[in-house]
């Protein structure tokens, strides 16, 4: 297993697709604080350190499916996986070696983003406005979200061996999760009463008396939408980016979903005909 893992790590860092995405991470990490500094000079806008920091979650939601699909897809299309099984490696070793290698890839992208952001943002941006402990907890929750997403991408790509098809499927699932989470966030933000409606009376707009909002989520149903918000990619990213993260709930959901998805992915992979 260790030899297999080392081999996969070596192959990952030599992969051209991963190198390109790594370069993108570095550029993004440098661009965000520079953009904040430019806005400060041009428009006299105050940009604190955490403003824009968590943009990497949205960016990596699409970067991770790309590097996983390119890396794993190449291994299947080139027959590397069959060769590993032929020389005696178990399917569990192959699957989880890919999984842990992809985890390393995701963490590498995060580090490559954070290093230039921290170095440049430390003197280009204003100091943190939130406690450092909260900021670090948000980072931890964000990383767990990305690792959960990595587990999903690995599960899909280990069972769909065409790079193109697996990439399309993974991106469609990611987009669906982003949309579902965003809908849950919007539903929970709906007020109980609508107070901003206007009507025309004698040629003038006058306010309408407040009336119940039909989209308002009832208290008995809020836990359902809260669970959807905390467990789906769109809701998780929204919470962390807005610095309104229920980090405990998001972290627990991310770990649980990552484990469940990995187990299900391996079960299907273990039954799949690789000939």
GROMACS .gro file of C-alpha atoms in nm:
model
  275
    1UNK     CA    1   0.000   0.000   0.000
    2UNK     CA    2   0.280   0.243   0.090
    3UNK     CA    3   0.465   0.172  -0.236
    4UNK     CA    4   0.143   0.218  -0.431
    5UNK     CA    5   0.069   0.544  -0.249
    6UNK     CA    6   0.418   0.678  -0.319
    7UNK     CA    7   0.382   0.586  -0.684
    8UNK     CA    8   0.048   0.765  -0.711
    9UNK     CA    9   0.185   1.075  -0.535
   10UNK     CA   10   0.478   1.083  -0.776
   11UNK     CA   11   0.244   1.048  -1.074
   12UNK     CA   12   0.015   1.323  -0.942
   13UNK     CA   13   0.289   1.582  -0.908
   14UNK     CA   14   0.415   1.498  -1.257
   15UNK     CA   15   0.067   1.529  -1.404
   16UNK     CA   16   0.047   1.834  -1.634
   17UNK     CA   17  -0.318   1.899  -1.553
   18UNK     CA   18  -0.245   1.913  -1.181
   19UNK     CA   19   0.050   2.144  -1.239
   20UNK     CA   20  -0.166   2.384  -1.438
   21UNK     CA   21  -0.433   2.387  -1.166
   22UNK     CA   22  -0.159   2.438  -0.905
   23UNK     CA   23  -0.036   2.742  -1.097
   24UNK     CA   24  -0.393   2.872  -1.107
   25UNK     CA   25  -0.413   2.834  -0.727
   26UNK     CA   26  -0.097   3.041  -0.678
   27UNK     CA   27  -0.220   3.312  -0.915
   28UNK     CA   28  -0.560   3.323  -0.744
   29UNK     CA   29  -0.396   3.349  -0.403
   30UNK     CA   30  -0.187   3.644  -0.519
   31UNK     CA   31  -0.464   3.810  -0.718
   32UNK     CA   32  -0.720   3.846  -0.437
   33UNK     CA   33  -0.511   4.064  -0.199
   34UNK     CA   34  -0.373   4.263  -0.494
   35UNK     CA   35  -0.731   4.329  -0.606
   36UNK     CA   36  -0.821   4.446  -0.258
   37UNK     CA   37  -0.519   4.677  -0.254
   38UNK     CA   38  -0.609   4.821  -0.595
   39UNK     CA   39  -0.965   4.890  -0.477
   40UNK     CA   40  -0.821   5.065  -0.173
   41UNK     CA   41  -0.610   5.296  -0.390
   42UNK     CA   42  -0.871   5.364  -0.659
   43UNK     CA   43  -1.193   5.375  -0.460
   44UNK     CA   44  -1.070   5.420  -0.102
   45UNK     CA   45  -1.238   5.092  -0.009
   46UNK     CA   46  -1.129   4.923   0.311
   47UNK     CA   47  -1.059   4.554   0.250
   48UNK     CA   48  -0.994   4.346   0.559
   49UNK     CA   49  -0.789   4.028   0.545
   50UNK     CA   50  -1.083   3.788   0.548
   51UNK     CA   51  -1.265   3.969   0.264
   52UNK     CA   52  -1.235   3.747  -0.039
   53UNK     CA   53  -1.016   3.490   0.137
   54UNK     CA   54  -1.267   3.207   0.110
   55UNK     CA   55  -1.320   3.254  -0.263
   56UNK     CA   56  -1.097   2.948  -0.298
   57UNK     CA   57  -1.391   2.728  -0.194
   58UNK     CA   58  -1.595   2.828  -0.500
   59UNK     CA   59  -1.292   2.811  -0.731
   60UNK     CA   60  -1.178   2.471  -0.606
   61UNK     CA   61  -1.530   2.329  -0.633
   62UNK     CA   62  -1.454   2.315  -1.006
   63UNK     CA   63  -1.075   2.276  -0.994
   64UNK     CA   64  -1.091   1.955  -0.788
   65UNK     CA   65  -1.319   1.766  -1.032
   66UNK     CA   66  -1.081   1.866  -1.313
   67UNK     CA   67  -0.762   1.741  -1.153
   68UNK     CA   68  -0.924   1.423  -1.019
   69UNK     CA   69  -1.083   1.341  -1.356
   70UNK     CA   70  -0.761   1.406  -1.547
   71UNK     CA   71  -0.542   1.214  -1.301
   72UNK     CA   72  -0.763   0.910  -1.241
   73UNK     CA   73  -0.897   0.899  -1.594
   74UNK     CA   74  -0.547   0.876  -1.734
   75UNK     CA   75  -0.469   0.583  -1.503
   76UNK     CA   76  -0.768   0.389  -1.634
   77UNK     CA   77  -0.726   0.482  -2.000
   78UNK     CA   78  -0.356   0.391  -1.997
   79UNK     CA   79  -0.420   0.057  -1.829
   80UNK     CA   80  -0.227   0.153  -1.516
   81UNK     CA   81  -0.504   0.029  -1.286
   82UNK     CA   82  -0.518  -0.313  -1.453
   83UNK     CA   83  -0.141  -0.342  -1.424
   84UNK     CA   84  -0.158  -0.268  -1.051
   85UNK     CA   85  -0.416  -0.542  -1.002
   86UNK     CA   86  -0.218  -0.782  -1.218
   87UNK     CA   87   0.096  -0.750  -1.004
   88UNK     CA   88  -0.102  -0.834  -0.691
   89UNK     CA   89  -0.242  -0.514  -0.544
   90UNK     CA   90  -0.591  -0.544  -0.397
   91UNK     CA   91  -0.876  -0.327  -0.521
   92UNK     CA   92  -0.906  -0.168  -0.181
   93UNK     CA   93  -0.541  -0.061  -0.201
   94UNK     CA   94  -0.589   0.085  -0.548
   95UNK     CA   95  -0.906   0.273  -0.454
   96UNK     CA   96  -0.786   0.420  -0.127
   97UNK     CA   97  -0.444   0.501  -0.265
   98UNK     CA   98  -0.617   0.712  -0.529
   99UNK     CA   99  -0.836   0.864  -0.257
  100UNK     CA  100  -0.549   0.960  -0.026
  101UNK     CA  101  -0.344   1.086  -0.320
  102UNK     CA  102  -0.633   1.306  -0.426
  103UNK     CA  103  -0.659   1.433  -0.067
  104UNK     CA  104  -0.292   1.532  -0.086
  105UNK     CA  105  -0.362   1.705  -0.417
  106UNK     CA  106  -0.652   1.902  -0.266
  107UNK     CA  107  -0.448   2.006   0.038
  108UNK     CA  108  -0.164   2.110  -0.191
  109UNK     CA  109  -0.397   2.338  -0.388
  110UNK     CA  110  -0.521   2.495  -0.064
  111UNK     CA  111  -0.166   2.559   0.059
  112UNK     CA  112  -0.058   2.702  -0.276
  113UNK     CA  113  -0.351   2.943  -0.256
  114UNK     CA  114  -0.301   3.042   0.106
  115UNK     CA  115   0.073   3.109   0.100
  116UNK     CA  116   0.067   3.400  -0.148
  117UNK     CA  117  -0.260   3.532  -0.002
  118UNK     CA  118  -0.116   3.541   0.350
  119UNK     CA  119   0.219   3.686   0.240
  120UNK     CA  120   0.065   3.964   0.028
  121UNK     CA  121  -0.249   4.017   0.233
  122UNK     CA  122  -0.050   4.070   0.552
  123UNK     CA  123   0.069   4.411   0.432
  124UNK     CA  124  -0.177   4.495   0.153
  125UNK     CA  125  -0.500   4.439   0.347
  126UNK     CA  126  -0.637   4.551   0.682
  127UNK     CA  127  -0.607   4.321   0.983
  128UNK     CA  128  -0.862   4.053   1.063
  129UNK     CA  129  -1.187   4.182   1.206
  130UNK     CA  130  -1.295   3.845   1.337
  131UNK     CA  131  -1.108   3.653   1.610
  132UNK     CA  132  -0.818   3.448   1.477
  133UNK     CA  133  -0.963   3.134   1.638
  134UNK     CA  134  -1.287   3.173   1.439
  135UNK     CA  135  -1.093   3.237   1.120
  136UNK     CA  136  -0.892   2.916   1.170
  137UNK     CA  137  -1.210   2.720   1.242
  138UNK     CA  138  -1.362   2.851   0.918
  139UNK     CA  139  -1.049   2.737   0.733
  140UNK     CA  140  -1.072   2.392   0.891
  141UNK     CA  141  -1.440   2.363   0.796
  142UNK     CA  142  -1.360   2.476   0.441
  143UNK     CA  143  -1.086   2.217   0.403
  144UNK     CA  144  -1.319   1.942   0.526
  145UNK     CA  145  -1.578   2.054   0.271
  146UNK     CA  146  -1.320   2.027  -0.008
  147UNK     CA  147  -1.204   1.684   0.113
  148UNK     CA  148  -1.566   1.566   0.110
  149UNK     CA  149  -1.596   1.697  -0.246
  150UNK     CA  150  -1.272   1.515  -0.333
  151UNK     CA  151  -1.422   1.191  -0.201
  152UNK     CA  152  -1.720   1.243  -0.431
  153UNK     CA  153  -1.499   1.311  -0.732
  154UNK     CA  154  -1.287   1.002  -0.663
  155UNK     CA  155  -1.596   0.782  -0.619
  156UNK     CA  156  -1.739   0.896  -0.952
  157UNK     CA  157  -1.412   0.873  -1.143
  158UNK     CA  158  -1.323   0.530  -1.008
  159UNK     CA  159  -1.650   0.398  -1.149
  160UNK     CA  160  -1.665   0.594  -1.476
  161UNK     CA  161  -1.337   0.536  -1.650
  162UNK     CA  162  -1.374   0.785  -1.934
  163UNK     CA  163  -1.209   1.115  -1.842
  164UNK     CA  164  -1.457   1.320  -2.043
  165UNK     CA  165  -1.770   1.146  -1.914
  166UNK     CA  166  -1.653   1.136  -1.552
  167UNK     CA  167  -1.566   1.506  -1.563
  168UNK     CA  168  -1.907   1.600  -1.703
  169UNK     CA  169  -2.089   1.384  -1.448
  170UNK     CA  170  -1.885   1.523  -1.157
  171UNK     CA  171  -1.938   1.883  -1.267
  172UNK     CA  172  -2.313   1.825  -1.306
  173UNK     CA  173  -2.331   1.681  -0.954
  174UNK     CA  174  -2.127   1.973  -0.817
  175UNK     CA  175  -2.351   2.228  -0.988
  176UNK     CA  176  -2.661   2.052  -0.855
  177UNK     CA  177  -2.520   2.057  -0.500
  178UNK     CA  178  -2.435   2.426  -0.535
  179UNK     CA  179  -2.786   2.506  -0.654
  180UNK     CA  180  -2.962   2.297  -0.386
  181UNK     CA  181  -2.756   2.456  -0.111
  182UNK     CA  182  -2.820   2.805  -0.246
  183UNK     CA  183  -3.195   2.739  -0.259
  184UNK     CA  184  -3.186   2.620   0.104
  185UNK     CA  185  -3.003   2.937   0.210
  186UNK     CA  186  -3.254   3.159   0.031
  187UNK     CA  187  -3.550   2.972   0.178
  188UNK     CA  188  -3.418   3.019   0.531
  189UNK     CA  189  -3.366   3.392   0.468
  190UNK     CA  190  -3.727   3.449   0.366
  191UNK     CA  191  -3.895   3.682   0.621
  192UNK     CA  192  -4.218   3.588   0.794
  193UNK     CA  193  -4.394   3.906   0.679
  194UNK     CA  194  -4.357   4.104   0.356
  195UNK     CA  195  -4.326   4.472   0.440
  196UNK     CA  196  -4.182   4.625   0.125
  197UNK     CA  197  -4.470   4.588  -0.122
  198UNK     CA  198  -4.616   4.897  -0.291
  199UNK     CA  199  -4.937   4.965  -0.479
  200UNK     CA  200  -5.062   5.247  -0.702
  201UNK     CA  201  -5.333   5.474  -0.553
  202UNK     CA  202  -5.448   5.787  -0.739
  203UNK     CA  203  -5.131   5.783  -0.946
  204UNK     CA  204  -4.901   5.752  -0.645
  205UNK     CA  205  -4.717   5.459  -0.497
  206UNK     CA  206  -4.820   5.383  -0.139
  207UNK     CA  207  -4.698   5.101   0.086
  208UNK     CA  208  -4.915   4.797   0.146
  209UNK     CA  209  -4.976   4.676   0.497
  210UNK     CA  210  -4.748   4.385   0.591
  211UNK     CA  211  -4.885   4.046   0.497
  212UNK     CA  212  -4.763   3.685   0.548
  213UNK     CA  213  -4.486   3.566   0.318
  214UNK     CA  214  -4.595   3.239   0.154
  215UNK     CA  215  -4.227   3.141   0.105
  216UNK     CA  216  -4.143   3.171   0.474
  217UNK     CA  217  -4.032   2.837   0.615
  218UNK     CA  218  -4.235   2.730   0.918
  219UNK     CA  219  -4.053   2.652   1.241
  220UNK     CA  220  -4.152   2.285   1.216
  221UNK     CA  221  -3.977   2.260   0.879
  222UNK     CA  222  -3.671   2.477   0.938
  223UNK     CA  223  -3.459   2.187   1.062
  224UNK     CA  224  -3.501   2.019   0.722
  225UNK     CA  225  -3.372   2.322   0.534
  226UNK     CA  226  -3.099   2.376   0.794
  227UNK     CA  227  -2.979   2.019   0.735
  228UNK     CA  228  -2.983   2.071   0.357
  229UNK     CA  229  -2.790   2.396   0.398
  230UNK     CA  230  -2.526   2.237   0.622
  231UNK     CA  231  -2.486   1.919   0.416
  232UNK     CA  232  -2.477   2.048   0.058
  233UNK     CA  233  -2.188   2.219  -0.115
  234UNK     CA  234  -2.377   2.538  -0.195
  235UNK     CA  235  -2.495   2.591   0.161
  236UNK     CA  236  -2.155   2.510   0.310
  237UNK     CA  237  -1.968   2.748   0.081
  238UNK     CA  238  -2.223   3.025   0.140
  239UNK     CA  239  -2.189   2.996   0.517
  240UNK     CA  240  -1.811   2.991   0.522
  241UNK     CA  241  -1.770   3.266   0.263
  242UNK     CA  242  -2.018   3.488   0.449
  243UNK     CA  243  -1.832   3.409   0.776
  244UNK     CA  244  -2.160   3.288   0.922
  245UNK     CA  245  -2.058   2.927   0.940
  246UNK     CA  246  -2.200   2.676   1.184
  247UNK     CA  247  -1.857   2.516   1.165
  248UNK     CA  248  -1.939   2.222   1.392
  249UNK     CA  249  -2.239   2.115   1.187
  250UNK     CA  250  -2.063   2.173   0.853
  251UNK     CA  251  -1.756   1.979   0.969
  252UNK     CA  252  -1.958   1.682   1.098
  253UNK     CA  253  -2.161   1.664   0.777
  254UNK     CA  254  -1.846   1.688   0.563
  255UNK     CA  255  -1.669   1.407   0.748
  256UNK     CA  256  -1.977   1.185   0.752
  257UNK     CA  257  -2.054   1.241   0.384
  258UNK     CA  258  -1.689   1.187   0.287
  259UNK     CA  259  -1.679   0.853   0.467
  260UNK     CA  260  -2.017   0.737   0.333
  261UNK     CA  261  -1.937   0.839  -0.025
  262UNK     CA  262  -1.597   0.666  -0.009
  263UNK     CA  263  -1.751   0.342   0.118
  264UNK     CA  264  -2.022   0.344  -0.148
  265UNK     CA  265  -1.771   0.433  -0.419
  266UNK     CA  266  -1.545   0.145  -0.316
  267UNK     CA  267  -1.834  -0.105  -0.306
  268UNK     CA  268  -1.922  -0.025  -0.669
  269UNK     CA  269  -1.553  -0.018  -0.770
  270UNK     CA  270  -1.497  -0.356  -0.608
  271UNK     CA  271  -1.775  -0.509  -0.819
  272UNK     CA  272  -1.682  -0.337  -1.143
  273UNK     CA  273  -1.536  -0.532  -1.436
  274UNK     CA  274  -1.209  -0.361  -1.524
  275UNK     CA  275  -1.129  -0.578  -1.827
   0.00000   0.00000   0.00000
